[in-house]
Each structure stands twice: as structure tokens, then as C-alpha cells.
Tab-separated table of C-alpha atoms and ligand atoms in Angstrom:
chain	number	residue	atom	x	y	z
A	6	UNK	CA	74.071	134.190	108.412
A	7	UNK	CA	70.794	134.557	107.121
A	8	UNK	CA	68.620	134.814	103.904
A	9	UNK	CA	69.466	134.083	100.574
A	10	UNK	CA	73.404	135.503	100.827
A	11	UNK	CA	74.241	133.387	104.018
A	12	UNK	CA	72.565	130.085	102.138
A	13	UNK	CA	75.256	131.145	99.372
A	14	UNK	CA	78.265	131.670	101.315
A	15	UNK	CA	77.371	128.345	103.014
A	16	UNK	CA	77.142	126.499	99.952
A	17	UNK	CA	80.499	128.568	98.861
A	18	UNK	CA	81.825	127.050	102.269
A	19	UNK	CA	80.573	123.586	101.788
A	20	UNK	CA	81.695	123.302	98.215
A	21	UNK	CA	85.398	124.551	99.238
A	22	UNK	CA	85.327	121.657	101.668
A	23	UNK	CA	84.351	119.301	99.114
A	24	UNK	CA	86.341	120.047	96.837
A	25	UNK	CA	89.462	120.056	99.382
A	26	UNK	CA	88.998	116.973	101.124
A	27	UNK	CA	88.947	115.032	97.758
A	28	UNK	CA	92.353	116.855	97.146
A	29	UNK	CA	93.847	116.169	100.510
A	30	UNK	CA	94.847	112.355	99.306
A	31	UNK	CA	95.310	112.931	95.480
A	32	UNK	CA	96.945	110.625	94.274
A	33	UNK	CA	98.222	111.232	90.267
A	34	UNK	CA	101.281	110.833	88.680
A	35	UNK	CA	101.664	114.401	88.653
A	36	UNK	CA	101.018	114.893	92.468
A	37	UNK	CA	104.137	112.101	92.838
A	38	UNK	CA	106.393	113.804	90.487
A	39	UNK	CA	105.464	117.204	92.152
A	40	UNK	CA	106.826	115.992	95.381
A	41	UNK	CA	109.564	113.928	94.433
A	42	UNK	CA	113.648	114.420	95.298
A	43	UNK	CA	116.152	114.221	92.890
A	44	UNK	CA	117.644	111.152	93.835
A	45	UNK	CA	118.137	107.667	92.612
A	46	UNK	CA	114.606	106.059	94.048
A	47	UNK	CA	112.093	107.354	91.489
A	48	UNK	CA	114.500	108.779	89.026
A	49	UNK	CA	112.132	106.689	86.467
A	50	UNK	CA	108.495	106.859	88.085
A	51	UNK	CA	106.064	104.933	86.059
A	52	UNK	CA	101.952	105.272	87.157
A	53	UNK	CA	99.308	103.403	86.872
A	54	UNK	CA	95.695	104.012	87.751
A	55	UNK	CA	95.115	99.994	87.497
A	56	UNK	CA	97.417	97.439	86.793
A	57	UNK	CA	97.977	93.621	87.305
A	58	UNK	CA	100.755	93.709	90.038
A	59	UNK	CA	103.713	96.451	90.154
A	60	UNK	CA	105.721	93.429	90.592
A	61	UNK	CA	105.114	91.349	87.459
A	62	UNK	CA	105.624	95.210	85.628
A	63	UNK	CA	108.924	95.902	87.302
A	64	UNK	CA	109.898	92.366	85.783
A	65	UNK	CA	108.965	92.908	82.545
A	66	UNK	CA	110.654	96.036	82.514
A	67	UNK	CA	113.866	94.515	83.926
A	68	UNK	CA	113.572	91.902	81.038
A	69	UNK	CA	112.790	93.856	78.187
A	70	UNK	CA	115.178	96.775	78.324
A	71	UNK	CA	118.101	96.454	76.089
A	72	UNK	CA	121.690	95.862	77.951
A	73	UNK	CA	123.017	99.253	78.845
A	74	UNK	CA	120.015	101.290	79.596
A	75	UNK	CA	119.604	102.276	83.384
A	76	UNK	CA	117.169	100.505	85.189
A	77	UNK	CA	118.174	100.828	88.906
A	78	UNK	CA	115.598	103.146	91.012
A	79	UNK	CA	113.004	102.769	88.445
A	80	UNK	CA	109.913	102.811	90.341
A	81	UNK	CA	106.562	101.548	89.242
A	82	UNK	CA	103.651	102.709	91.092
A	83	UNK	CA	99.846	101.861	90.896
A	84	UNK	CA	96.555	103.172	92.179
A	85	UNK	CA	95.238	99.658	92.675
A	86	UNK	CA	96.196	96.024	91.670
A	87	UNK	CA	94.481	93.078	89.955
A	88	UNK	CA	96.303	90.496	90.346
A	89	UNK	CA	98.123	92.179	93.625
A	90	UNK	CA	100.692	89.477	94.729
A	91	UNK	CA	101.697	88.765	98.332
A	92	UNK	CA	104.488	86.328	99.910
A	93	UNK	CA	103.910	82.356	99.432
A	94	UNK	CA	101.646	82.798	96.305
A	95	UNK	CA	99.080	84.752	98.275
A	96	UNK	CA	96.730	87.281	97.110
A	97	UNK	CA	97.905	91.048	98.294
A	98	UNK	CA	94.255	93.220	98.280
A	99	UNK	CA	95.156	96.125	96.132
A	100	UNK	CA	91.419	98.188	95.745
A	101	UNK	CA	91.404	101.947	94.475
A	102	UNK	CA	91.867	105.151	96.207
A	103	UNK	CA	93.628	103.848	99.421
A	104	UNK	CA	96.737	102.126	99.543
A	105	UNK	CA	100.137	101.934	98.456
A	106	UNK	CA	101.624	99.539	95.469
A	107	UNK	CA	104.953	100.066	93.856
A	108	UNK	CA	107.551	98.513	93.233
A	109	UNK	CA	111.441	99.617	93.090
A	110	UNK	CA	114.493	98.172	90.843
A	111	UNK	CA	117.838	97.880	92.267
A	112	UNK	CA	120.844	96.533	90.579
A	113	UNK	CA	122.416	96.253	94.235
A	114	UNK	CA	126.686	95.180	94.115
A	115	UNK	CA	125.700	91.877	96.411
A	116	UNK	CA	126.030	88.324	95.976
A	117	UNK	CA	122.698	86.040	95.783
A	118	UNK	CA	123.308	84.915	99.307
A	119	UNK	CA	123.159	88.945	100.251
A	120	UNK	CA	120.374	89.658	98.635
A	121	UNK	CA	117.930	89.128	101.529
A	122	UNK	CA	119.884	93.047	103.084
A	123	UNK	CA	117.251	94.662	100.333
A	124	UNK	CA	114.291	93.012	101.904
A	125	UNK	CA	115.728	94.159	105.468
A	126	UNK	CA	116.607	97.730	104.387
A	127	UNK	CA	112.985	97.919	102.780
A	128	UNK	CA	111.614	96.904	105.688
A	129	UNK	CA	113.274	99.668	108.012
A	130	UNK	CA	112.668	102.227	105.402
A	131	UNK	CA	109.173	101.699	105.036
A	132	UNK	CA	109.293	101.615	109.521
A	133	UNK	CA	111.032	104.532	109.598
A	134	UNK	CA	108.995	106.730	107.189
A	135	UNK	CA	105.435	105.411	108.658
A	136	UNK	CA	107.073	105.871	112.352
A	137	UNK	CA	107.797	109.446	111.121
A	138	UNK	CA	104.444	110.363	108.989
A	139	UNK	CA	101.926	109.235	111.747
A	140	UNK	CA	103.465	109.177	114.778
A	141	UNK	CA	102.545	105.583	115.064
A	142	UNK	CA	104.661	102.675	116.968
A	143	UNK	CA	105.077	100.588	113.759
A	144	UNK	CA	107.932	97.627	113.718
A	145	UNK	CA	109.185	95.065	111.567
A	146	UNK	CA	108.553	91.354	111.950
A	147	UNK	CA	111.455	89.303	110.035
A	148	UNK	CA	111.771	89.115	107.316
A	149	UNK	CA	109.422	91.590	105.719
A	150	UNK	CA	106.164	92.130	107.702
A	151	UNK	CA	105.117	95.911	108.656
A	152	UNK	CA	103.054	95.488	111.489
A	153	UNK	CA	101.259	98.182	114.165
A	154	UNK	CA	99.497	97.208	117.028
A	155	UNK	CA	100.458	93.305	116.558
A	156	UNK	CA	98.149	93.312	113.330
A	157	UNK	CA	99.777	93.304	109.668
A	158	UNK	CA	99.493	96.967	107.905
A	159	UNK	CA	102.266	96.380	105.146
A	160	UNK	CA	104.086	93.589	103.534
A	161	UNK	CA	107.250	93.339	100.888
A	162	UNK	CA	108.031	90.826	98.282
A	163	UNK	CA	111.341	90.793	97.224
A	164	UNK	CA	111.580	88.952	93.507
A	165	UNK	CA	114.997	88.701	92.399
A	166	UNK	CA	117.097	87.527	89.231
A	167	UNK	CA	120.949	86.476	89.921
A	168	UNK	CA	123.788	84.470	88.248
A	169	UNK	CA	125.898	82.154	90.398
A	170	UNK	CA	127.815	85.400	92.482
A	171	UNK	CA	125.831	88.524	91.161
A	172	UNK	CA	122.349	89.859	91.528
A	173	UNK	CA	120.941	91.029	88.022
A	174	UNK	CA	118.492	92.899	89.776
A	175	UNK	CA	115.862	92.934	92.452
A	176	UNK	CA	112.216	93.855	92.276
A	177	UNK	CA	111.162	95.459	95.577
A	178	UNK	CA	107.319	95.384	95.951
A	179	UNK	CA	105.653	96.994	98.769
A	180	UNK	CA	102.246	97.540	100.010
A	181	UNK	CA	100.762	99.532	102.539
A	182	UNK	CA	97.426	99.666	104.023
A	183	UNK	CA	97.011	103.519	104.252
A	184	UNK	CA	93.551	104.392	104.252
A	185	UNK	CA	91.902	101.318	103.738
A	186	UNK	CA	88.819	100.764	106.264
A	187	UNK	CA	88.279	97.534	107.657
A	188	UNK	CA	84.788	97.256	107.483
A	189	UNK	CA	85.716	95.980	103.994
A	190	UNK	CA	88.172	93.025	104.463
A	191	UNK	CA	86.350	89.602	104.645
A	192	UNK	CA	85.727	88.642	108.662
A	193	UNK	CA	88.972	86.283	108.495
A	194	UNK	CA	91.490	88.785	107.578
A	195	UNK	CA	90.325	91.642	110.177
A	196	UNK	CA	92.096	90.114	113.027
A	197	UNK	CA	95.601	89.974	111.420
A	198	UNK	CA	95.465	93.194	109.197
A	199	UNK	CA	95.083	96.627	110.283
A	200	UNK	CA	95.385	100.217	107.987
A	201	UNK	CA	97.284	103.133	109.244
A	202	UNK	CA	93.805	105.197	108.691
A	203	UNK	CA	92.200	102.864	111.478
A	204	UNK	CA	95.273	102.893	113.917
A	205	UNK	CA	95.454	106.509	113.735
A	206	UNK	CA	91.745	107.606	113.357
A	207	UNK	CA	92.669	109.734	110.466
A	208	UNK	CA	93.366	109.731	107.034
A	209	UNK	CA	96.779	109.866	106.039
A	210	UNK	CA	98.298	111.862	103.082
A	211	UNK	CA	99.420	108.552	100.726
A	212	UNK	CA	102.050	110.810	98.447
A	213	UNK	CA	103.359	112.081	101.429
A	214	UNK	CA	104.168	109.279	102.809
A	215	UNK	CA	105.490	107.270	99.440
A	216	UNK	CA	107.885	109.766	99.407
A	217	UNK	CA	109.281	109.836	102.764
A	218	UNK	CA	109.574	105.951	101.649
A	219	UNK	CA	111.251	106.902	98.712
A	220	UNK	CA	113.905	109.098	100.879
A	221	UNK	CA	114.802	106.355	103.503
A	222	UNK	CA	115.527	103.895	100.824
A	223	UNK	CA	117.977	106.415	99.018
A	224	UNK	CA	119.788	106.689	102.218
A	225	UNK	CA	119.727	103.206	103.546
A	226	UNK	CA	120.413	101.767	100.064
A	227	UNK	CA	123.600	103.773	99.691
A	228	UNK	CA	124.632	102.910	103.351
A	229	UNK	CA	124.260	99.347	101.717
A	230	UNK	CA	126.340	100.314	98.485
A	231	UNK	CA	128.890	101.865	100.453
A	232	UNK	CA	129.391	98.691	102.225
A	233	UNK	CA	128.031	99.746	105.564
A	234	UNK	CA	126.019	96.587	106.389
A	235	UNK	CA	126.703	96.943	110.348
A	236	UNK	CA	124.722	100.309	110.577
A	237	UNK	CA	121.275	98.929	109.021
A	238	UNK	CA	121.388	95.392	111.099
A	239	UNK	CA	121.974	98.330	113.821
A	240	UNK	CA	119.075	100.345	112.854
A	241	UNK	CA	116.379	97.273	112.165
A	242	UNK	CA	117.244	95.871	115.729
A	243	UNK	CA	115.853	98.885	116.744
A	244	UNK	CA	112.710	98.401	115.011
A	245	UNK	CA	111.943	95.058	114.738
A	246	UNK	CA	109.715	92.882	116.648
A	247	UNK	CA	110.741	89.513	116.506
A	248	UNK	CA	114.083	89.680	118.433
A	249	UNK	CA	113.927	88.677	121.878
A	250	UNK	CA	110.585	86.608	121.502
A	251	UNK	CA	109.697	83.113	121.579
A	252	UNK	CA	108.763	82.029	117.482
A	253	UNK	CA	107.700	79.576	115.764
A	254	UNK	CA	108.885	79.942	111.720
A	255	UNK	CA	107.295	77.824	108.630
A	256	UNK	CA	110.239	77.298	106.827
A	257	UNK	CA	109.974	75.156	103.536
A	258	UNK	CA	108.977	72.019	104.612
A	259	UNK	CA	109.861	72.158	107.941
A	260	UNK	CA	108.914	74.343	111.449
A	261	UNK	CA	111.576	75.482	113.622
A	262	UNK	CA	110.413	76.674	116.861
A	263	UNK	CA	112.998	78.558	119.971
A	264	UNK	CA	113.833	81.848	120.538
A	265	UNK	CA	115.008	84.931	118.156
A	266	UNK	CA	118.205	85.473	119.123
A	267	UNK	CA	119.316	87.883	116.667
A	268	UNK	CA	119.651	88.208	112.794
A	269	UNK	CA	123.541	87.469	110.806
A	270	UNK	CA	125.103	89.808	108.925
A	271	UNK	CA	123.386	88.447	106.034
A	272	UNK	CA	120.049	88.726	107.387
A	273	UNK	CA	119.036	85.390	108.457
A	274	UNK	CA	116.946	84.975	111.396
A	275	UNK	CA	119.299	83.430	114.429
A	276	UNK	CA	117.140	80.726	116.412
A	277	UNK	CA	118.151	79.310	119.604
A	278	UNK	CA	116.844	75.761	120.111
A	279	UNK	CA	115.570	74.512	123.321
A	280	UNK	CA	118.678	71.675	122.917
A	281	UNK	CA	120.699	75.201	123.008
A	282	UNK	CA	121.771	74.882	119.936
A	283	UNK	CA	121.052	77.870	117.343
A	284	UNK	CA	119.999	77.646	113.958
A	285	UNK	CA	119.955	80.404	111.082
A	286	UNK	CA	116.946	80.599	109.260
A	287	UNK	CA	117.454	81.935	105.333
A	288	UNK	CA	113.340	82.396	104.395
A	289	UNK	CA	110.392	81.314	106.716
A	290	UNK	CA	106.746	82.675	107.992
A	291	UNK	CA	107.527	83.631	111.439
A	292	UNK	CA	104.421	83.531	114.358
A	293	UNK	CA	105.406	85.090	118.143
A	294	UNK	CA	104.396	82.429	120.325
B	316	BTN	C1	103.553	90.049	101.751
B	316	BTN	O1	103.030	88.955	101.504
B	316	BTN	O2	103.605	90.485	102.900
B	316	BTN	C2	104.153	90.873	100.645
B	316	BTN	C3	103.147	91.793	100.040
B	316	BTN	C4	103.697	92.672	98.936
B	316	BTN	C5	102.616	93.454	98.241
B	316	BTN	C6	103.175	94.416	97.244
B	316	BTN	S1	101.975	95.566	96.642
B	316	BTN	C7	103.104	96.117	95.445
B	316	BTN	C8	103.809	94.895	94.908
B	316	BTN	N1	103.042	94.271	93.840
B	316	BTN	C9	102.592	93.073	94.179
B	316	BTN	O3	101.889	92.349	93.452
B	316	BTN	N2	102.987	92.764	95.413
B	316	BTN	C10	103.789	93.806	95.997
């Protein structure tokens, strides 16, 4: 291609790149909604470009709407996060045009001390869809850490309102590190968070993968409503990370250390103490020694 024409076609060429490779991860309400099952997960899908934290949103929501009106599967999804909120009052990075942030509400039929199955069937959901998106070996460390490669590439805070036997509702948040590049975390944080963009070495289609989420949740959570508790502990001992390993777990105001045994049927972490004894853990930080 020479001459005037061929500089023409090029540009034609170059521009049709351009313009394509912006659209390959766009991600707009109407992109979500274009891709999204019928279903209970997203029934109600509320976007935001910006927002404070899906979280606090999903609360208010829950809060404000009047008795009656069907919350459950309401999902609340945002671009990026301001005040993005992670486990133990930390701050969950949330910038533009890379991640994911949303935030599901469930009205599960379990008792408070149940509650922690959400935060477990999250956690194999969002596994399961990133295992089948990318290819890539990703596992769950207990209770709700996405990691690949040993480094931490998602994370899920459960909030929850309950009376004494009934959960109101929960307010699944999770985050993903999609296509964030690491060149822009501050030194300290590059060692224990990765992105699925850097473990793969390319970029990854974020609405594709939100809804593959969105599909392993509707199935697990109705395994979960239909009582079948056995066949997700089944399914995260496949994918977790902890079992079987030497820990050490930050509990409130105390630090158990022995080896992950197993988890109960109600999701706490089973320890086995060097005196042989075992303990169940409820909450805690967990680090593989
Ligand atoms: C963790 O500490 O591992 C949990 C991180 C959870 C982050 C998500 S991003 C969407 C939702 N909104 C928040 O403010 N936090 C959760």
C-alpha cells in the first residue's frame, strides 16, 4: 500500500482498532443489562460510574425500602469507589476503568450463626467463574480471600443485618482486580496483590466475567436455599487453599496457630492444635505459615 489511498486505508485500519479496543472492556450499564440472564442475581441492577462504596449503597437500599418490596438479588454495581471498603476497616482501591465493585442483596432462609455459607458460596462463585473466564489456577483462602499465584486478586465483605434467629438480609460486596496494572499500587501492596490482567498477560473482558459471577451465585445460592449445604462445603474444598496447611489466624484479640483441618458445616475454619486438640474458628485473618 502506497500513496495517498494506502495512507487512508491505514488510517481507516488504525482508527477501527482504536475504536475497538476501547470497546473490548466497555463497561456501561447498558453493556451489563445487554448480557445479563434472567435470573434472581441482577434482577434489580443499579450502576454507577462513581460512587462511595457499593456496600454502604446496598445498605441504604436495604434500609430505606418500604416492608414488602423485593430486595433480594438487587445488585449494585460501580465503575470505581471512593470510599471502597475492605475487611477490618481497611481501604479496598476502587480506581476507574479496571476492576470490579458490586455488591449483591440476599434475604437468605438462615439463622445468624449460618450466615457465614454466603461469604463461602461467594467465594466459590467468584473461583469458579475467574477459573472459567481466564483459565487461571485461582483458589479461595478462608474465609473470603480470592487469591492467584499466592498474591490477593479479590476480596468479599459480607455486611449483614439479623434478629436473634433470622437474617434480614446480607450485603455481599466483592471486588476484583481485573485489569488493574501494578505499576500503580504503592511499593507495599505489590507483593500481596496481584490483577488477573498481570497473571494472565492480557486484558480480560470485565462484563464478561461479572456475569459468569452473577450465574454461579444463582446456582450456588439456590443449592443453599434448597438446603443443600453438603454440596458447596464439597465444592469449596475443592478450591480452597487453606485446608491442609499450617496457619496462623488473627482472630479478635487473640492468634490461634495449628493446622487447617477442615471447615464445619457452618463454615468455620477447623484448627488442630499442636496439644491435638481442634478449635473452630467463627471470623479471623488467616496467614499460611
Ligand atoms: C476484603 O477486605 O478482602 C474485602 C474487600 C471487598 C471489596 C468490595 S468492592 C465492592 C464492595 N464495596 C466495598 O466498599 N467493598 C466491597
Amino acid at each position: 500500500m502506497t500513496g495517498v489511498s494506502g495512507r487512508i486505508k491505514r488510517q481507516r485500519v488504525d482508527l477501527w482498532l482504536i475504536k475497538n479496543m476501547a470497546n473490548s472492556d466497555k463497561f456501561t450499564e447498558g453493556s451489563i443489562r445487554a448480557s445479563l440472564k434472567q435470573g434472581i442475581i441482577g434482577r434489580e441492577l443499579i450502576f454507577y460510574e462513581k460512587t462511595t462504596s457499593t456496600n454502604e449503597k446496598a445498605i441504604e437500599i436495604a434500609h430505606n425500602t418500604q416492608p414488602g418490596t423485593e430486595i433480594e438479588g438487587t445488585v449494585i454495581v460501580a465503575d470505581a469507589q471512593e470510599q471502597g471498603r475492605g475487611r477490618f476497616g481497611r481501604e479496598w482501591i476502587s480506581p476507574p476503568g479496571v476492576n470490579l465493585y458490586f455488591t449483591v442483596l440476599l434475604q437468605p432462609k438462615l439463622s445468624p450463626k449460618e450466615a457465614s455459607m454466603i461469604t463461602l458460596m461467594s467465594a466459590v462463585a467468584v473461583v469458579s467463574a475467574i477459573r472459567e473466564c481466564t483459565g487461571l489456577n485461582a483458589s479461595i483462602k478462608w474465609p473470603n480471600d480470592i487469591l492467584v499465584g499466592g498474591r490477593k486478586v479479590g476480596g468479599i465483605l459480607t455486611d449483614m443485618k439479623a434478629d436473634m434467629d433470622r437474617v434480614a438480609f446480607v450485603a455481599v460486596g466483592i471486588g476484583v482486580n481485573v485489569n488493574m496494572l501494578l505499576g500503580t499500587l504503592p511499593d507495599t501492596l505489590k507483593s500481596f496483590i496481584t490483577s488477573l490482567k498481570e497473571e494472565k498477560g492480557e486484558t480480560i473482558n470485565r462484563v464478561k466475567l461479572l456475569v459468569l459471577i452473577f450465574d454461579k451465585l444463582e446456582y450456588w445460592y439456590a443449592a443453599l436455599q434448597a438446603g443443600n449445604k453438603k454440596a458447596l462445603i464439597r465444592e469449596w474444598l475443592l478450591l480452597n487453599s487453606t485446608i491442609g496447611n499450617m496457619v496462623s489466624v488473627k482472630t479478635e484479640g487473640d492468634i490461634i496457630s495449628g493446622m487447617a483441618e477442615g471447615i464445619s458445616e457452618d463454615g468455620e475454619l477447623i484448627i488442630k492444635l499442636p496439644s491435638e486438640d481442634t478449635k473452630k474458628v467463627y471470623a479471623g485473618e488467616v496467614t499460611i505459615l
